[in-house]
Amino acid sequence: MKSIQTLISSKVLLPSMFWSGILLSPLLWADTLTDIAPLQHGWAQTNYSLAEDQREKAFAALVAQADAVVAAHAGEAEPLIWRGIIKSSYAGAKGGLGALSVAESSKADFEAALAINAQALQGSAYTSLGVLYSKVPGWPIGFGSSKKAKQLLEKALSINPQGIDPNYFYAEFLYEKRDYQDAMRYLELAKQAPARVGREDADAGRQLDIAVLEARLQKKLGK
């Protein structure tokens, strides 16, 4: 399978050479990671470095990039996860009822990724889908569900108990449920999470999120 850079330059998207049930070779795995890296860095830059009024347009452009990566790696979970993450952030930047269709599309990407490989990227699809369920309004407006969000976030933690994202987002979920003591416990785990190689920009941004939530928790706990 060619890298996405080669595919874009030749303007040809070759059909996937492998069924999803066949174990990918180390070379193909590295190729996938190479192709999703620009999406990861683009997301971090947009989410943490751009002004709020610039994010919607930037995330829309990233969705288009992610579409090409997904097409180049048909049957693989990782590009679907990252397209779902970008769409989720795009929905947040877009806001309003117009964001619901984007959130629905993000949900579909995560569900497709879980059907292919639920363990991909250390269970990231569970984390991101759980966040969607916690943020999107419930019936009759949207598909949001605190019960479903809790189940998904806890599943993510069972796969990646030391990860910065599953611990941070579960802490945020508990904060919103006014369970401040447990929220602080999970936030401390997020704060101490191992650094992710190649994700230094995202880790730095998430630590800023952690600091903001920590300040809110300390206020609630009277510290």
Short mmCIF file of C-alpha atoms in Angstrom, two decimals:
data_model
loop_
_atom_site.label_atom_id
_atom_site.label_comp_id
_atom_site.label_asym_id
_atom_site.label_seq_id
_atom_site.Cartn_x
_atom_site.Cartn_y
_atom_site.Cartn_z
CA MET A 1 0.00 0.00 0.00
CA LYS A 2 1.38 3.38 -0.99
CA SER A 3 1.69 6.25 1.41
CA ILE A 4 -0.96 8.94 1.25
CA GLN A 5 1.61 11.43 -0.04
CA THR A 6 2.26 9.20 -3.05
CA LEU A 7 -1.44 8.61 -3.62
CA ILE A 8 -2.27 12.29 -3.52
CA SER A 9 0.57 13.27 -5.84
CA SER A 10 -0.43 10.64 -8.40
CA LYS A 11 -4.14 11.43 -7.89
CA VAL A 12 -4.81 7.68 -7.84
CA LEU A 13 -6.31 5.84 -4.87
CA LEU A 14 -5.49 2.16 -5.20
CA PRO A 15 -7.96 -0.32 -3.76
CA SER A 16 -6.90 -1.89 -0.48
CA MET A 17 -4.64 -4.89 -1.04
CA PHE A 18 -5.55 -6.53 2.21
CA TRP A 19 -8.76 -7.60 3.91
CA SER A 20 -9.25 -6.22 7.40
CA GLY A 21 -8.97 -9.69 8.90
CA ILE A 22 -5.39 -10.15 7.66
CA LEU A 23 -2.62 -9.05 9.98
CA LEU A 24 -0.81 -6.03 8.57
CA SER A 25 2.93 -6.34 8.01
CA PRO A 26 5.26 -4.04 10.01
CA LEU A 27 5.91 -2.08 6.81
CA LEU A 28 2.20 -1.42 6.25
CA TRP A 29 1.71 -0.59 9.92
CA ALA A 30 4.50 1.98 9.74
CA ASP A 31 2.92 3.35 6.58
CA THR A 32 -0.37 3.87 8.39
CA LEU A 33 1.30 5.65 11.30
CA THR A 34 3.22 7.85 8.86
CA ASP A 35 0.01 8.85 7.12
CA ILE A 36 -1.98 9.65 10.26
CA ALA A 37 0.87 11.68 11.83
CA PRO A 38 0.03 14.88 9.86
CA LEU A 39 -3.59 14.54 11.03
CA GLN A 40 -2.44 14.24 14.64
CA HIS A 41 -0.17 17.27 14.43
CA GLY A 42 -2.71 19.26 12.44
CA TRP A 43 -5.35 18.54 15.06
CA ALA A 44 -3.04 19.58 17.92
CA GLN A 45 -2.06 22.81 16.18
CA THR A 46 -5.65 23.69 15.37
CA ASN A 47 -7.00 22.76 18.78
CA TYR A 48 -4.33 24.41 20.88
CA SER A 49 -2.66 27.12 18.79
CA LEU A 50 -5.36 28.72 16.64
CA ALA A 51 -7.82 31.33 17.81
CA GLU A 52 -11.34 30.02 18.35
CA ASP A 53 -12.74 31.87 15.36
CA GLN A 54 -10.18 30.18 13.07
CA ARG A 55 -10.74 26.61 14.21
CA GLU A 56 -13.93 25.74 12.30
CA LYS A 57 -12.35 26.39 8.89
CA ALA A 58 -9.11 24.62 9.88
CA PHE A 59 -10.92 21.54 11.16
CA ALA A 60 -13.00 21.39 7.96
CA ALA A 61 -9.77 21.31 5.94
CA LEU A 62 -8.40 18.56 8.20
CA VAL A 63 -11.52 16.48 7.63
CA ALA A 64 -10.79 16.59 3.89
CA GLN A 65 -7.23 15.43 4.55
CA ALA A 66 -8.52 12.65 6.76
CA ASP A 67 -10.92 11.52 4.01
CA ALA A 68 -7.92 10.87 1.76
CA VAL A 69 -6.07 8.93 4.47
CA VAL A 70 -9.12 6.78 5.18
CA ALA A 71 -9.50 6.06 1.47
CA ALA A 72 -5.84 5.08 1.20
CA HIS A 73 -6.10 2.70 4.16
CA ALA A 74 -9.46 1.03 3.64
CA GLY A 75 -10.24 -1.52 6.30
CA GLU A 76 -7.92 -0.01 8.92
CA ALA A 77 -9.17 1.38 12.21
CA GLU A 78 -6.55 4.03 12.94
CA PRO A 79 -7.42 6.50 10.12
CA LEU A 80 -11.11 6.15 10.98
CA ILE A 81 -10.36 7.00 14.61
CA TRP A 82 -8.48 10.12 13.61
CA ARG A 83 -11.11 11.24 11.15
CA GLY A 84 -13.66 10.77 13.93
CA ILE A 85 -11.57 12.82 16.37
CA ILE A 86 -11.21 15.64 13.85
CA LYS A 87 -14.92 15.58 13.04
CA SER A 88 -15.76 15.66 16.75
CA SER A 89 -13.57 18.74 17.23
CA TYR A 90 -15.03 20.27 14.08
CA ALA A 91 -18.53 19.80 15.52
CA GLY A 92 -17.41 21.52 18.72
CA ALA A 93 -15.97 24.45 16.79
CA LYS A 94 -19.04 24.67 14.57
CA GLY A 95 -21.56 24.61 17.41
CA GLY A 96 -25.33 24.83 17.23
CA LEU A 97 -27.74 22.41 15.59
CA GLY A 98 -25.59 22.38 12.45
CA ALA A 99 -22.94 20.51 14.43
CA LEU A 100 -25.19 17.51 15.11
CA SER A 101 -24.77 15.98 11.66
CA VAL A 102 -20.98 16.29 12.01
CA ALA A 103 -21.16 14.63 15.42
CA GLU A 104 -23.25 11.82 13.94
CA SER A 105 -20.62 11.32 11.24
CA SER A 106 -17.89 11.26 13.89
CA LYS A 107 -19.84 8.64 15.84
CA ALA A 108 -20.10 6.49 12.70
CA ASP A 109 -16.32 6.62 12.23
CA PHE A 110 -15.66 5.51 15.80
CA GLU A 111 -18.19 2.70 15.53
CA ALA A 112 -16.64 1.53 12.26
CA ALA A 113 -13.18 1.59 13.86
CA LEU A 114 -14.41 -0.46 16.83
CA ALA A 115 -15.89 -3.04 14.46
CA ILE A 116 -12.48 -3.42 12.77
CA ASN A 117 -10.16 -3.32 15.80
CA ALA A 118 -11.39 -2.16 19.20
CA GLN A 119 -7.84 -2.17 20.57
CA ALA A 120 -6.46 0.20 17.92
CA LEU A 121 -4.48 3.17 19.30
CA GLN A 122 -4.92 1.74 22.80
CA GLY A 123 -8.70 1.86 22.67
CA SER A 124 -8.89 5.49 21.55
CA ALA A 125 -12.21 4.92 19.77
CA TYR A 126 -13.82 4.09 23.12
CA THR A 127 -12.44 7.29 24.68
CA SER A 128 -13.53 9.56 21.85
CA LEU A 129 -16.93 7.94 21.44
CA GLY A 130 -17.50 8.26 25.17
CA VAL A 131 -16.69 11.96 24.98
CA LEU A 132 -19.19 12.36 22.14
CA TYR A 133 -21.94 10.69 24.14
CA SER A 134 -21.18 12.97 27.09
CA LYS A 135 -21.14 16.20 25.06
CA VAL A 136 -23.94 15.75 22.52
CA PRO A 137 -27.45 16.60 23.74
CA GLY A 138 -29.71 13.67 24.51
CA TRP A 139 -33.07 12.72 23.02
CA PRO A 140 -35.01 14.24 21.32
CA ILE A 141 -32.27 16.51 19.99
CA GLY A 142 -29.30 14.18 19.74
CA PHE A 143 -27.86 10.80 20.72
CA GLY A 144 -26.15 11.92 23.93
CA SER A 145 -26.29 9.60 26.93
CA SER A 146 -24.45 9.88 30.26
CA LYS A 147 -24.93 6.18 30.87
CA LYS A 148 -23.40 5.23 27.54
CA ALA A 149 -20.60 7.78 28.00
CA LYS A 150 -19.66 6.28 31.36
CA GLN A 151 -19.58 2.74 29.93
CA LEU A 152 -17.36 3.77 27.02
CA LEU A 153 -14.96 5.87 29.08
CA GLU A 154 -14.55 3.08 31.62
CA LYS A 155 -13.91 0.61 28.81
CA ALA A 156 -11.21 2.93 27.48
CA LEU A 157 -9.60 3.02 30.92
CA SER A 158 -9.62 -0.76 31.14
CA ILE A 159 -7.55 -0.86 27.93
CA ASN A 160 -5.25 2.08 28.67
CA PRO A 161 -5.35 2.72 32.45
CA GLN A 162 -2.33 5.04 32.45
CA GLY A 163 -3.19 7.03 29.34
CA ILE A 164 -3.44 10.79 29.50
CA ASP A 165 -6.62 11.07 27.43
CA PRO A 166 -8.80 8.36 29.01
CA ASN A 167 -7.93 9.60 32.51
CA TYR A 168 -8.44 13.27 31.62
CA PHE A 169 -11.79 12.73 29.92
CA TYR A 170 -13.08 10.47 32.68
CA ALA A 171 -12.04 13.12 35.20
CA GLU A 172 -13.91 15.74 33.17
CA PHE A 173 -16.97 13.46 33.01
CA LEU A 174 -16.89 12.96 36.80
CA TYR A 175 -16.48 16.71 37.32
CA GLU A 176 -19.61 17.36 35.30
CA LYS A 177 -21.39 14.78 37.48
CA ARG A 178 -20.15 16.63 40.60
CA ASP A 179 -18.08 13.67 41.76
CA TYR A 180 -15.17 15.95 42.57
CA GLN A 181 -13.08 13.60 44.72
CA ASP A 182 -12.92 10.85 42.11
CA ALA A 183 -12.47 13.42 39.36
CA MET A 184 -9.35 14.70 41.09
CA ARG A 185 -8.02 11.16 41.45
CA TYR A 186 -8.30 10.48 37.73
CA LEU A 187 -6.97 13.93 36.89
CA GLU A 188 -3.82 13.16 38.90
CA LEU A 189 -3.36 9.99 36.85
CA ALA A 190 -3.72 12.05 33.66
CA LYS A 191 -1.21 14.58 34.96
CA GLN A 192 1.34 11.82 35.60
CA ALA A 193 0.70 9.88 32.39
CA PRO A 194 3.71 8.70 30.37
CA ALA A 195 4.72 10.95 27.49
CA ARG A 196 3.64 9.77 24.04
CA VAL A 197 6.41 9.55 21.47
CA GLY A 198 5.62 11.80 18.53
CA ARG A 199 2.66 13.38 20.33
CA GLU A 200 4.56 16.00 22.28
CA ASP A 201 2.37 18.83 20.95
CA ALA A 202 -0.83 17.07 21.96
CA ASP A 203 0.58 16.14 25.37
CA ALA A 204 1.56 19.76 26.04
CA GLY A 205 -1.91 20.96 25.09
CA ARG A 206 -3.61 18.30 27.19
CA GLN A 207 -1.54 19.29 30.20
CA LEU A 208 -2.96 22.80 29.80
CA ASP A 209 -6.46 21.28 29.82
CA ILE A 210 -5.52 19.33 32.95
CA ALA A 211 -4.33 22.51 34.69
CA VAL A 212 -7.62 24.28 33.93
CA LEU A 213 -9.72 21.39 35.22
CA GLU A 214 -7.48 21.02 38.27
CA ALA A 215 -8.08 24.67 39.20
CA ARG A 216 -11.84 24.17 38.91
CA LEU A 217 -11.69 21.03 41.04
CA GLN A 218 -9.59 22.70 43.71
CA LYS A 219 -12.17 25.48 43.92
CA LYS A 220 -14.98 22.96 44.31
CA LEU A 221 -13.03 21.03 46.94
CA GLY A 222 -12.10 24.19 48.81
CA LYS A 223 -8.35 23.77 48.36
#
